């Protein structure tokens, strides 16, 4: 699989993307429709990021159980 690092979704990249979307939401020129779209997209990104965080926590706790 020739998957480059940049394609791989990481916690950081999801947070960055969410921040970018929020920046766009602050644009006074934005339409309501576009705003709703960006908002949903941002929520999805944050949800993904929080899932990644949960997974990481699980891996750490699993790791900690082994003596």
CSV table of C-alpha atoms in Angstrom, one decimal:
chain,number,residue,atom,x,y,z
A,1,UNK,CA,0.0,0.0,0.0
A,2,UNK,CA,1.6,3.3,-1.1
A,3,UNK,CA,-0.2,5.3,1.5
A,4,UNK,CA,1.7,8.5,2.3
A,5,UNK,CA,1.7,10.0,5.8
A,6,UNK,CA,-0.2,13.0,4.6
A,7,UNK,CA,-3.1,10.9,3.6
A,8,UNK,CA,-3.3,9.2,7.0
A,9,UNK,CA,-5.9,10.8,9.2
A,10,UNK,CA,-4.3,11.7,12.5
A,11,UNK,CA,-5.7,13.2,15.7
A,12,UNK,CA,-3.7,16.4,15.0
A,13,UNK,CA,-5.0,16.7,11.4
A,14,UNK,CA,-8.6,16.3,12.5
A,15,UNK,CA,-8.2,19.0,15.1
A,16,UNK,CA,-6.5,21.3,12.5
A,17,UNK,CA,-9.3,20.7,10.0
A,18,UNK,CA,-11.9,21.4,12.7
A,19,UNK,CA,-10.1,24.7,13.5
A,20,UNK,CA,-10.1,25.7,9.9
A,21,UNK,CA,-13.8,25.0,9.6
A,22,UNK,CA,-14.5,27.1,12.7
A,23,UNK,CA,-12.5,29.9,11.2
A,24,UNK,CA,-14.7,29.8,8.1
A,25,UNK,CA,-17.8,29.8,10.2
A,26,UNK,CA,-16.6,33.2,11.6
A,27,UNK,CA,-16.8,34.6,8.1
A,28,UNK,CA,-19.6,37.3,8.1
A,29,UNK,CA,-20.2,36.7,4.4
A,30,UNK,CA,-21.1,33.0,4.9
A,31,UNK,CA,-24.6,31.8,4.0
A,32,UNK,CA,-26.7,29.9,6.6
A,33,UNK,CA,-26.6,26.8,4.4
A,34,UNK,CA,-22.9,26.9,4.1
A,35,UNK,CA,-22.6,27.6,7.8
A,36,UNK,CA,-24.6,24.5,8.7
A,37,UNK,CA,-22.6,22.4,6.3
A,38,UNK,CA,-19.3,23.6,7.8
A,39,UNK,CA,-20.7,23.1,11.3
A,40,UNK,CA,-21.6,19.5,10.7
A,41,UNK,CA,-18.3,18.8,9.0
A,42,UNK,CA,-16.5,20.3,12.0
A,43,UNK,CA,-18.5,18.2,14.5
A,44,UNK,CA,-17.6,15.1,12.5
A,45,UNK,CA,-13.9,16.0,12.7
A,46,UNK,CA,-14.1,16.6,16.4
A,47,UNK,CA,-15.9,13.3,16.9
A,48,UNK,CA,-13.2,11.5,14.9
A,49,UNK,CA,-10.5,13.1,17.0
A,50,UNK,CA,-12.2,12.2,20.3
A,51,UNK,CA,-12.6,8.6,19.1
A,52,UNK,CA,-8.9,8.5,18.3
A,53,UNK,CA,-8.2,9.8,21.8
A,54,UNK,CA,-10.4,7.1,23.4
A,55,UNK,CA,-8.6,4.4,21.3
A,56,UNK,CA,-5.3,5.7,22.4
A,57,UNK,CA,-6.3,5.7,26.0
A,58,UNK,CA,-7.5,2.1,25.7
A,59,UNK,CA,-4.2,1.0,24.1
A,60,UNK,CA,-2.3,2.7,26.9
A,61,UNK,CA,-4.4,1.0,29.6
A,62,UNK,CA,-4.1,-2.3,27.9
A,63,UNK,CA,-0.3,-1.8,27.8
A,64,UNK,CA,-0.3,-0.8,31.4
A,65,UNK,CA,-2.0,-4.1,32.5
A,66,UNK,CA,0.9,-6.2,31.3
A,67,UNK,CA,3.4,-6.6,34.1
